[in-house]
Structures are given as C-alpha cells and as structure tokens.
C-alpha cells in the first residue's frame, strides 16, 4: 500500500477508514492513518485516543503513552485516557506509576470506594 492511500480523502473519510481498520484489528494501518489526522488537528481528542488505542494494541506502548499524555495535557479529567494510561504503564511493568492514574480514572467514573482499589470495567484491560 502506498502512502497516498493514508492521505487520500477528506479528514472525515480518513477518520472512517481508520476506524474500519481499527475494528478489523489492523492496528498499524489504523495508526498510520490516524497519525496524519492528529498532525492536522492536534487539539482533537478522539483521533488521539484512537491512535493511542491502536498503539496499545500493537504493543507500541511508548507511543501510546505519549499520545495519552498529550490528551491529558489538553483535558486532565478525560476518564478513558486516564484508564488507558494506567493500563499502558502497567503493561510496561510500571505499576507504581500506573496506580494514581487508575485511581483517578475510577474516581472520575464514580467507581471508587474508600478502601477499595479501582474496579474499572471489570479490570480486564483496555478495550
């Protein structure tokens, strides 16, 4: 596939195409399309979150972490980004760094109770 495929069409066309590849578990292809969208509109959260998810699922954890930090810089109370960042850090073996993000995500979701750890979405990882 040549590079023009990733840049072809409107931003909406590319967003739809990226979502299609993501849903087909073609995470690297989705990331390649989303990377261009994020460059064009760095202030938008949705493409960055999907890009972070694509990186997470393709085990490009440092890149996922960077995108999540960029989202949280723009929106510090973005619950899903907090959850994903916590899971990404855990997956890198950085549990102590992950814990505050997971606690905050649980609190933002209204799922945090005193004396209980985060019980987010079954605790099963990042969808």
Short mmCIF file of C-alpha atoms in Angstrom, two decimals:
data_model
loop_
_atom_site.label_atom_id
_atom_site.label_comp_id
_atom_site.label_asym_id
_atom_site.label_seq_id
_atom_site.Cartn_x
_atom_site.Cartn_y
_atom_site.Cartn_z
CA UNK A 1 0.00 0.00 0.00
CA UNK A 2 1.45 3.35 -0.93
CA UNK A 3 1.50 6.43 1.28
CA UNK A 4 -1.11 8.31 -0.72
CA UNK A 5 -3.74 5.82 0.46
CA UNK A 6 -3.26 7.04 4.02
CA UNK A 7 -3.65 10.67 2.99
CA UNK A 8 -6.47 10.21 0.47
CA UNK A 9 -9.85 11.87 1.02
CA UNK A 10 -11.26 14.31 3.49
CA UNK A 11 -10.50 14.17 7.19
CA UNK A 12 -13.90 12.54 7.69
CA UNK A 13 -13.08 9.89 5.06
CA UNK A 14 -9.77 9.14 6.73
CA UNK A 15 -11.40 9.01 10.18
CA UNK A 16 -13.92 6.45 8.89
CA UNK A 17 -11.14 4.47 7.22
CA UNK A 18 -9.04 4.48 10.39
CA UNK A 19 -11.99 3.25 12.45
CA UNK A 20 -12.62 0.49 9.92
CA UNK A 21 -9.01 -0.70 10.13
CA UNK A 22 -9.07 -0.48 13.92
CA UNK A 23 -12.24 -2.57 14.11
CA UNK A 24 -10.61 -5.10 11.77
CA UNK A 25 -7.69 -5.27 14.23
CA UNK A 26 -5.35 -3.77 11.64
CA UNK A 27 -3.86 -1.52 14.29
CA UNK A 28 -0.71 -0.48 12.46
CA UNK A 29 -2.68 0.62 9.41
CA UNK A 30 -5.17 2.48 11.59
CA UNK A 31 -2.29 4.19 13.40
CA UNK A 32 -0.72 5.27 10.14
CA UNK A 33 -3.95 6.96 9.04
CA UNK A 34 -4.63 8.46 12.47
CA UNK A 35 -1.13 9.86 12.74
CA UNK A 36 -1.89 12.17 9.81
CA UNK A 37 -5.21 13.20 11.31
CA UNK A 38 -3.58 14.03 14.64
CA UNK A 39 -0.94 16.11 12.86
CA UNK A 40 -3.71 18.07 11.09
CA UNK A 41 -5.83 18.65 14.18
CA UNK A 42 -3.72 18.13 17.32
CA UNK A 43 -6.40 19.69 19.52
CA UNK A 44 -8.96 16.94 18.83
CA UNK A 45 -9.19 14.23 21.47
CA UNK A 46 -10.99 11.43 19.59
CA UNK A 47 -8.30 10.78 16.94
CA UNK A 48 -5.58 10.86 19.61
CA UNK A 49 -7.46 8.39 21.79
CA UNK A 50 -7.99 6.00 18.90
CA UNK A 51 -4.34 6.43 17.90
CA UNK A 52 -3.28 5.62 21.47
CA UNK A 53 -5.51 2.53 21.43
CA UNK A 54 -4.01 1.42 18.11
CA UNK A 55 -0.53 1.83 19.55
CA UNK A 56 -1.53 -0.02 22.74
CA UNK A 57 -2.97 -2.97 20.83
CA UNK A 58 0.08 -3.16 18.56
CA UNK A 59 2.41 -3.11 21.60
CA UNK A 60 3.86 0.29 20.75
CA UNK A 61 3.48 1.28 24.36
CA UNK A 62 5.84 4.26 24.46
CA UNK A 63 3.91 5.83 21.58
CA UNK A 64 0.59 5.05 23.29
CA UNK A 65 1.88 6.68 26.46
CA UNK A 66 2.96 9.82 24.57
CA UNK A 67 -0.45 10.21 22.91
CA UNK A 68 -2.28 9.68 26.19
CA UNK A 69 -0.12 12.27 27.92
CA UNK A 70 -0.93 14.71 25.09
CA UNK A 71 -4.65 14.06 25.59
CA UNK A 72 -4.37 14.57 29.34
CA UNK A 73 -2.40 17.78 28.85
CA UNK A 74 -5.39 19.13 26.94
CA UNK A 75 -8.07 17.52 29.13
CA UNK A 76 -6.78 16.38 32.56
CA UNK A 77 -10.12 14.82 33.52
CA UNK A 78 -10.52 12.65 30.40
CA UNK A 79 -11.52 9.45 32.20
CA UNK A 80 -10.75 6.98 29.41
CA UNK A 81 -7.29 8.47 28.77
CA UNK A 82 -6.52 8.08 32.49
CA UNK A 83 -7.62 4.45 32.40
CA UNK A 84 -5.62 3.74 29.25
CA UNK A 85 -2.53 5.47 30.60
CA UNK A 86 -2.74 3.38 33.76
CA UNK A 87 -3.11 0.16 31.77
CA UNK A 88 -0.31 1.19 29.41
CA UNK A 89 2.05 1.85 32.31
CA UNK A 90 1.07 -1.45 33.95
CA UNK A 91 1.78 -3.29 30.71
CA UNK A 92 5.26 -1.74 30.74
CA UNK A 93 5.82 -3.05 34.29
CA UNK A 94 5.41 0.42 35.84
CA UNK A 95 2.65 -0.40 38.32
CA UNK A 96 3.56 2.26 40.85
CA UNK A 97 3.30 4.96 38.15
CA UNK A 98 0.04 3.44 36.91
CA UNK A 99 -1.74 3.37 40.28
CA UNK A 100 -2.56 7.10 40.59
CA UNK A 101 -3.96 7.19 37.04
CA UNK A 102 -6.12 4.14 37.67
CA UNK A 103 -7.40 5.60 40.96
CA UNK A 104 -8.23 8.88 39.26
CA UNK A 105 -10.00 7.10 36.40
CA UNK A 106 -12.04 5.12 38.92
CA UNK A 107 -12.95 8.29 40.80
CA UNK A 108 -13.94 10.06 37.58
CA UNK A 109 -16.11 7.08 36.66
CA UNK A 110 -17.74 7.12 40.09
CA UNK A 111 -16.49 3.60 40.75
CA UNK A 112 -14.00 4.31 43.50
CA UNK A 113 -14.94 3.49 47.08
CA UNK A 114 -12.87 4.15 50.17
CA UNK A 115 -10.60 1.20 50.93
CA UNK A 116 -11.17 -0.42 47.56
CA UNK A 117 -8.88 -0.35 44.55
CA UNK A 118 -10.08 0.65 41.13
CA UNK A 119 -12.68 -1.71 39.73
CA UNK A 120 -12.86 -0.26 36.26
CA UNK A 121 -14.85 -2.04 33.63
CA UNK A 122 -14.14 -5.42 35.11
CA UNK A 123 -10.45 -4.57 35.44
CA UNK A 124 -9.86 -6.54 32.27
CA UNK A 125 -7.58 -4.17 30.41
CA UNK A 126 -8.25 -1.62 27.72
CA UNK A 127 -10.93 -2.25 25.11
#
